[in-house]
Tab-separated table of C-alpha atoms in Angstrom:
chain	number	residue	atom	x	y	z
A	1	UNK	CA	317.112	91.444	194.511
A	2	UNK	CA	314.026	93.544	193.548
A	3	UNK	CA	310.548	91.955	192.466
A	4	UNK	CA	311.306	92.879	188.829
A	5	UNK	CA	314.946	91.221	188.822
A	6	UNK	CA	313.273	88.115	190.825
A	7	UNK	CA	310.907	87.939	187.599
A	8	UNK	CA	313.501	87.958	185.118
A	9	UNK	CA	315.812	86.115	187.119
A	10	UNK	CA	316.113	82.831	184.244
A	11	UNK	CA	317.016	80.699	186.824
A	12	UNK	CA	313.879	80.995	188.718
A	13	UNK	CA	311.076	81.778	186.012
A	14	UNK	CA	309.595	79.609	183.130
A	15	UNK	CA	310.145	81.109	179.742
A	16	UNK	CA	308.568	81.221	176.480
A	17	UNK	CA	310.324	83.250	173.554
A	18	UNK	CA	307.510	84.592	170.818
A	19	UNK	CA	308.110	84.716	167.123
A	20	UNK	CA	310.439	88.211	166.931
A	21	UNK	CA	312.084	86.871	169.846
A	22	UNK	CA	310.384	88.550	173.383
A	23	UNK	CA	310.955	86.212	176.042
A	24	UNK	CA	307.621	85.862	177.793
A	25	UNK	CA	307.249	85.046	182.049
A	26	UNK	CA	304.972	81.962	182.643
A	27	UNK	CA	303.441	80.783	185.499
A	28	UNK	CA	301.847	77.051	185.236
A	29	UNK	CA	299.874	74.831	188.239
A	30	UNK	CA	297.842	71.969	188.174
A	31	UNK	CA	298.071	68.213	186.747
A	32	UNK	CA	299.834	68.253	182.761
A	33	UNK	CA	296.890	65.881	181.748
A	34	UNK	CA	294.573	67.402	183.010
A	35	UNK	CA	290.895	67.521	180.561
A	36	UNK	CA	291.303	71.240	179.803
A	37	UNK	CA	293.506	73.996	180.506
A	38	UNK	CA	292.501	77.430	182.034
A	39	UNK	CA	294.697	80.417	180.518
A	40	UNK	CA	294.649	83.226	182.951
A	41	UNK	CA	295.490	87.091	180.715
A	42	UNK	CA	295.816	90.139	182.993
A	43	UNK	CA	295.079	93.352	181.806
A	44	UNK	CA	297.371	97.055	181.717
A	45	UNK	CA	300.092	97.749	183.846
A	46	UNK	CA	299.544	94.767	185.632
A	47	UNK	CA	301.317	90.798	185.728
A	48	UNK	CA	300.054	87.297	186.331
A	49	UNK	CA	299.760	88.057	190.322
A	50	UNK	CA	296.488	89.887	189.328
A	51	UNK	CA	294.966	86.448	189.385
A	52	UNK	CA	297.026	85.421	192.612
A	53	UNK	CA	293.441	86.326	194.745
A	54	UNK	CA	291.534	83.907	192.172
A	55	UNK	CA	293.669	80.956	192.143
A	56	UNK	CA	293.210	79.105	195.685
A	57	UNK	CA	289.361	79.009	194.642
A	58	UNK	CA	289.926	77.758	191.498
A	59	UNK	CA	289.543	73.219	190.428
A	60	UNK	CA	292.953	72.103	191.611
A	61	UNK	CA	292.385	69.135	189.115
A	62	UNK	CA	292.719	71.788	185.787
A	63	UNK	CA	295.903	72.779	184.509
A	64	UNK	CA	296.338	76.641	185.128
A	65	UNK	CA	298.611	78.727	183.021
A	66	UNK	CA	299.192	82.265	183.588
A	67	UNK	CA	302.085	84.921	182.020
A	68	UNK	CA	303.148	87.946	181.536
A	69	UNK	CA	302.571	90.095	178.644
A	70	UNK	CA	305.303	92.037	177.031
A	71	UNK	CA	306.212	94.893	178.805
A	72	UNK	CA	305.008	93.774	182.388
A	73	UNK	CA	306.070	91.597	185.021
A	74	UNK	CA	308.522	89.392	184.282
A	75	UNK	CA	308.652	89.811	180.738
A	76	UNK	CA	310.794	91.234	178.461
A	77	UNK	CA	309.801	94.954	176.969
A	78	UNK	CA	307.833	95.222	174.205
A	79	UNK	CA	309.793	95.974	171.103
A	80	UNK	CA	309.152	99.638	169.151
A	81	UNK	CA	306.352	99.312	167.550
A	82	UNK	CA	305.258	95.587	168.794
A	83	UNK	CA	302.731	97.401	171.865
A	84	UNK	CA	299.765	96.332	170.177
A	85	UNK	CA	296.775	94.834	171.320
A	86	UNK	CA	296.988	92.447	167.781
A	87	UNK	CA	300.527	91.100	168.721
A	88	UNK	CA	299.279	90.288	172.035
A	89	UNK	CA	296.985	87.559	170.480
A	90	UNK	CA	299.416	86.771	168.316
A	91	UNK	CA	301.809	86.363	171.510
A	92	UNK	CA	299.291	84.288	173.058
A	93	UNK	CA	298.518	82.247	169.629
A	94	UNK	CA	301.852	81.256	169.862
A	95	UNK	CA	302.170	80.672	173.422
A	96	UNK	CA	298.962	78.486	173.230
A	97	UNK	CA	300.664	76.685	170.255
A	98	UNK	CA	304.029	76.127	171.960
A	99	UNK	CA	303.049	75.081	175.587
A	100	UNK	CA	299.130	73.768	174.958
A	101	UNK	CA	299.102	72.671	171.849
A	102	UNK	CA	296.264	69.728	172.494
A	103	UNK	CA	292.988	69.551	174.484
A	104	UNK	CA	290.329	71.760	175.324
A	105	UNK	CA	291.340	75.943	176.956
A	106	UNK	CA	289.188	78.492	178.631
A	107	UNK	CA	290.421	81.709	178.398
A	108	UNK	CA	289.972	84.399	181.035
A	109	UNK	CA	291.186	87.752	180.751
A	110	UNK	CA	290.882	91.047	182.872
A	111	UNK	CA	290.651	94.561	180.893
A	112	UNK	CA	293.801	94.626	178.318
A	113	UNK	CA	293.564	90.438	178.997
A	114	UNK	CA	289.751	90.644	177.864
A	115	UNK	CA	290.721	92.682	174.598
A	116	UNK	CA	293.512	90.502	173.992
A	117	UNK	CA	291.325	87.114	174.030
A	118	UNK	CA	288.920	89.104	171.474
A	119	UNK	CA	292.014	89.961	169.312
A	120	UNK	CA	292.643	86.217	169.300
A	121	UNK	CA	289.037	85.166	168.286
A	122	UNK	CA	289.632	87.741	165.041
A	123	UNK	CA	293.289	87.106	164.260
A	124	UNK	CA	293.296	83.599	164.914
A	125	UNK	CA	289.571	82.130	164.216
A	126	UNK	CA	290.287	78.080	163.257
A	127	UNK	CA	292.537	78.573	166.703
A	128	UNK	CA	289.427	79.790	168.669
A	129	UNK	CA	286.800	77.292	166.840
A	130	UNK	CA	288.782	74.015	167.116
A	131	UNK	CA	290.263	74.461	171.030
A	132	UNK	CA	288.552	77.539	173.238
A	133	UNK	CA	285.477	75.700	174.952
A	134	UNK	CA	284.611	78.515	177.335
A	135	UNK	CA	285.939	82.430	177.995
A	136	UNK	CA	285.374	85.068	180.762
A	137	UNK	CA	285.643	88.549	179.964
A	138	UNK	CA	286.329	90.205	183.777
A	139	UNK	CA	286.011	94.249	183.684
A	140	UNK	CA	287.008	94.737	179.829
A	141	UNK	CA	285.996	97.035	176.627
A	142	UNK	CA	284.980	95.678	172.967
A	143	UNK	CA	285.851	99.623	172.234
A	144	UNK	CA	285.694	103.260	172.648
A	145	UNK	CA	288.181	103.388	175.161
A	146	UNK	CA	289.788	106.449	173.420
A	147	UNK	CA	286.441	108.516	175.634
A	148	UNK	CA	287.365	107.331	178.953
A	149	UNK	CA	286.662	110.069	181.234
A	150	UNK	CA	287.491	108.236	184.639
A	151	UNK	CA	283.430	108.423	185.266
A	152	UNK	CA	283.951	112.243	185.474
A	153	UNK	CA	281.362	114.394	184.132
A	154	UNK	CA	281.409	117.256	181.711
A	155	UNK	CA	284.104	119.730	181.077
A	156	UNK	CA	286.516	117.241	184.289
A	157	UNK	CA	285.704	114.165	181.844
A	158	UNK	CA	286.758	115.842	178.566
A	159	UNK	CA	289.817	116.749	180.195
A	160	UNK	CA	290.903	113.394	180.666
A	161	UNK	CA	289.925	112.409	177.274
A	162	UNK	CA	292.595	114.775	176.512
A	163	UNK	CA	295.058	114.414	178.470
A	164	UNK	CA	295.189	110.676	178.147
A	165	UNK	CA	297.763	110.837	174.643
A	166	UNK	CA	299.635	113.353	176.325
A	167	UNK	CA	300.614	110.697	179.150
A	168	UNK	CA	300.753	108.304	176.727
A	169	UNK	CA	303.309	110.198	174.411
A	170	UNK	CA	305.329	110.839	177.554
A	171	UNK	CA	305.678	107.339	179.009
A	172	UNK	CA	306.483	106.123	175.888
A	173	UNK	CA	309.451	108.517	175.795
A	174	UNK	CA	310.608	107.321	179.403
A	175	UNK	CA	313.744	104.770	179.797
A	176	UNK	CA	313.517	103.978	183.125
A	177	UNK	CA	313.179	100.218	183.508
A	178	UNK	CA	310.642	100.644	186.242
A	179	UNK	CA	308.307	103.271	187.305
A	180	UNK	CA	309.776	105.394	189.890
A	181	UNK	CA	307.308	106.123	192.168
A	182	UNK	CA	306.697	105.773	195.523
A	183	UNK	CA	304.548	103.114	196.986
A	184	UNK	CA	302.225	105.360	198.568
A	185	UNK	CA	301.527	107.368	195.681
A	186	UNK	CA	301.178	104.454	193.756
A	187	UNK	CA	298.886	103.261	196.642
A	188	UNK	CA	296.615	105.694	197.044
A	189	UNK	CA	296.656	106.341	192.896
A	190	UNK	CA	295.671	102.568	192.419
A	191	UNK	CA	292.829	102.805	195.433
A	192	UNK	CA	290.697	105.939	193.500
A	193	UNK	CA	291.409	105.261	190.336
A	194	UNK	CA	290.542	100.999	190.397
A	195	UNK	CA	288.895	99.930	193.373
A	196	UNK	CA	285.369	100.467	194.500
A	197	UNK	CA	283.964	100.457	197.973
A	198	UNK	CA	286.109	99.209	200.795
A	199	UNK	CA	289.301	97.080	198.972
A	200	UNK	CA	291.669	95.526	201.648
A	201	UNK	CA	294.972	96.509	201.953
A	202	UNK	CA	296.531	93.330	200.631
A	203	UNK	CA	294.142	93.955	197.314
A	204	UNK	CA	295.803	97.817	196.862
A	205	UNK	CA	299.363	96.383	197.855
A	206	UNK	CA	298.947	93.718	195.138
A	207	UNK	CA	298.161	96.515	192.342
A	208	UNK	CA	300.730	98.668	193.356
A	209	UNK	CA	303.162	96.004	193.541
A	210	UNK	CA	302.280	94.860	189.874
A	211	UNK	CA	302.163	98.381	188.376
A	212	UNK	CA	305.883	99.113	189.754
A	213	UNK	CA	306.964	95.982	188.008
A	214	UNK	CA	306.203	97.357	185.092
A	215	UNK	CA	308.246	99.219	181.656
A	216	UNK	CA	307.143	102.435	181.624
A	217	UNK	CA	307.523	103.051	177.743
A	218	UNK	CA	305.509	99.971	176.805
A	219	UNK	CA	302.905	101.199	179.653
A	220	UNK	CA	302.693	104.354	177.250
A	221	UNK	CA	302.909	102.666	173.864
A	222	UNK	CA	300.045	100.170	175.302
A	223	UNK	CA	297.870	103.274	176.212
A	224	UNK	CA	296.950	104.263	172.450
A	225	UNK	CA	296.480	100.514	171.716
A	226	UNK	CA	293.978	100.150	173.920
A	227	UNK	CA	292.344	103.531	172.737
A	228	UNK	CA	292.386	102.400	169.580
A	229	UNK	CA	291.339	98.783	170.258
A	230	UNK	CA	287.891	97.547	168.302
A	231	UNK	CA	286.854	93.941	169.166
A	232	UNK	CA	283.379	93.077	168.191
A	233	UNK	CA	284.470	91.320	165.170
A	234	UNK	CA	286.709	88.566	167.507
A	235	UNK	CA	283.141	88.748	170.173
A	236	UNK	CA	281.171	87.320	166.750
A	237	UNK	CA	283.643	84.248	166.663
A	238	UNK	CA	282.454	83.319	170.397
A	239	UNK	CA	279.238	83.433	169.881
A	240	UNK	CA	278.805	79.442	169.772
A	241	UNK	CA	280.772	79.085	173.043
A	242	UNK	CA	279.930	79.124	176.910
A	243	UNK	CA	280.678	83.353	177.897
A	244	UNK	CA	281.042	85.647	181.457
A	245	UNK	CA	280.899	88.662	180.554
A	246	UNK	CA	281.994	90.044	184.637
A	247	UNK	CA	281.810	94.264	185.583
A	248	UNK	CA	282.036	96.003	188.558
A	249	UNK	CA	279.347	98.838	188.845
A	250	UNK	CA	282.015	101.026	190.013
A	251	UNK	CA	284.503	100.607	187.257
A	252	UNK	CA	286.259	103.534	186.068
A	253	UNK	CA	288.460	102.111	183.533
A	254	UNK	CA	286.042	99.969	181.563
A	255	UNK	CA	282.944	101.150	182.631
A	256	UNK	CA	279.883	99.036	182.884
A	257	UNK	CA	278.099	100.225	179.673
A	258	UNK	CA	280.948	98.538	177.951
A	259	UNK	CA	280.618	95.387	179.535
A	260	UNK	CA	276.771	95.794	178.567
A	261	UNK	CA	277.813	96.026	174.936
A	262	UNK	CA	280.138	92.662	174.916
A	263	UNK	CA	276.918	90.988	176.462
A	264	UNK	CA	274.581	92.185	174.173
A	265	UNK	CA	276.870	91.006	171.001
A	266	UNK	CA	277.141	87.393	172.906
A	267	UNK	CA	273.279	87.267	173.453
A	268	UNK	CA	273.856	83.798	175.532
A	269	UNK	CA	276.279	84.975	177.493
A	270	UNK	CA	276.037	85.324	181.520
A	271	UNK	CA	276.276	88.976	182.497
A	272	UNK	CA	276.996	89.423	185.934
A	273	UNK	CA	277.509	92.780	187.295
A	274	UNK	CA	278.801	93.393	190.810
A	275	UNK	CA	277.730	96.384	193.068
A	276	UNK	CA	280.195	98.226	194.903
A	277	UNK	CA	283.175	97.025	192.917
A	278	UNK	CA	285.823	98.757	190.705
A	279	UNK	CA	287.953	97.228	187.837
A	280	UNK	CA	289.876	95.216	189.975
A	281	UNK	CA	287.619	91.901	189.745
A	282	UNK	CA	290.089	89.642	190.329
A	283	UNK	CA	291.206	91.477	193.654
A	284	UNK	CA	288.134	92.024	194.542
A	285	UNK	CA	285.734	89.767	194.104
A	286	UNK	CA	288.321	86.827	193.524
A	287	UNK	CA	285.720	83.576	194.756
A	288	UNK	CA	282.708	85.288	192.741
A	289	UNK	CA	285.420	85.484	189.686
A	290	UNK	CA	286.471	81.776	190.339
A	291	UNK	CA	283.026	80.309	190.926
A	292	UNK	CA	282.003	81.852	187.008
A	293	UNK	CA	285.707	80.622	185.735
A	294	UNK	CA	285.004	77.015	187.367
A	295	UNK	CA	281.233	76.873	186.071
A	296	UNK	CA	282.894	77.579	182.978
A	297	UNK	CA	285.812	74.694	183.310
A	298	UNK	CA	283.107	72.226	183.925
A	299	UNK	CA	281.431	73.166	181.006
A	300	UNK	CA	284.297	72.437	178.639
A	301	UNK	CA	285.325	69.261	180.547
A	302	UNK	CA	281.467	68.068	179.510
A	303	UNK	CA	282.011	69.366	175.883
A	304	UNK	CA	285.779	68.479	175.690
């Protein structure tokens, strides 16, 4: 039995079936009563083993709840038209609704995670006022992700900008059920493109892993919702709450002016910024990730 069929296997997973009927992989740890609840979001091409570095250094006494979204991991595909950043919040809105629906959260989400939690603040604001005490926003974009150019200059950068629907338009026209690559491509792909300085093999092997989990056509249908994805409006309904705002100086996917812009629309927000580190946060720098997360657990416990 692959990974993928392991994930899906209903025997061994937890499930939660959305609204138009996607059945959703969840992962929970931690005491049911505990005083809040920490919901982990992963980002693009990736599952909730992105925050499998992160997790032995997070409180063992808060109740930890991490999932797949549609189209990765363990979860179903996304249905035409449903790879949108917008029914990701409302995926989580409903997940939140169905399987936390009391007590304080903090929300933590990496990249696609990060732009789903600001979906959520605009989609679903008497949600976000009433139970999110606390969120972390780990290597993510408010916006103009459709002029990533991979931190390549000039005529090299414009060339991704590009050719980035043209990948797009043909993953999305794929029906494999996994990407078939091979590991080492994958590998050495995940190690330029997401890492910064020095990443341990187990870190790489972890991406990799994840990214072969996941559908290839909602991989390509998720790439122009994240180039079209605008999120300052959900940032101004956080403004009242404890923020991380989290980037790695070497980040080529959500570069580090973009992390600059969420801080400066959450003016008491903690910006940290990491040197020598890529978009993979959670990989990493996993303790420095779970020492903001936990700062921010305590402070909804004291609020909650």
């Amino acid at each position: 039995m692959t990974t993928a069929e392991r994930l899906r296997d209903p025997a061994r997973a937890h499930r939660f079936v959305t609204g138009d009927g996607t059945a959703l992989h969840l992962e929970t740890s931690g005491p049911a009563d505990s005083a809040a609840t920490l919901v982990l979001v992963h980002g693009w091409t990736q599952d909730h083993r992105t925050w499998d570095f992160v997790l032995p250094h997070l409180d063992p006494a808060i109740r930890i709840l991490r999932y797949d979204l549609r189209g990765h991991g363990g979860s179903a595909h996304a249905k035409p038209g449903t790879a949108r950043i917008e029914r990701l919040a409302d995926d989580l809105a409903e997940l939140i609704a169905g399987r936390v629906p009391t007590g304080p959260l903090v929300l933590a989400g990496h990249s696609m995670g990060g732009m789903t939690i600001m979906a959520l603040a605009e989609r679903h604001p008497e949600l976000v006022s009433s139970r999110v005490a606390a969120a972390a926003f780990v290597a993510t974009s408010s916006g103009q992700m459709d002029q990533l150019t991979l931190g390549l200059p000039g005529l090299a950068g414009r060339g991704v900008t590009r050719l980035e629907p043209r990948v797009a338009k043909f993953l999305a026209r794929m029906r494999a059920e996994n990407f078939r690559l091979s590991r080492g491509m994958v590998r050495s792909g995940a190690r330029v493109l997401v890492f910064g300085n020095r990443p341990r093999r187990a870190e790489v092997d972890s991406v990799a892993e994840q990214m072969l989990c996941a559908h290839p056509a909602s991989v390509g249908e998720f790439i122009d919702a994240i180039a079209r994805h605008e999120g300052r409006v959900g940032l101004g309904a956080l403004r009242d709450i404890p923020v991380a705002v989290l980037a790695g100086e070497k980040d080529r996917l959500c570069p580090l002016p973009h992390a600059k812009v969420i801080a400066d629309a959450l003016p008491e927000a903690e910006f940290v910024r990491y040197p020598g580190a890529g978009h993979m946060l959670p990989q990493e720098r996993a303790g420095e990730v779970a020492c903001r997360v936990n700062a921010l657990i305590r402070s909804a416990v004291r609020t909650g």
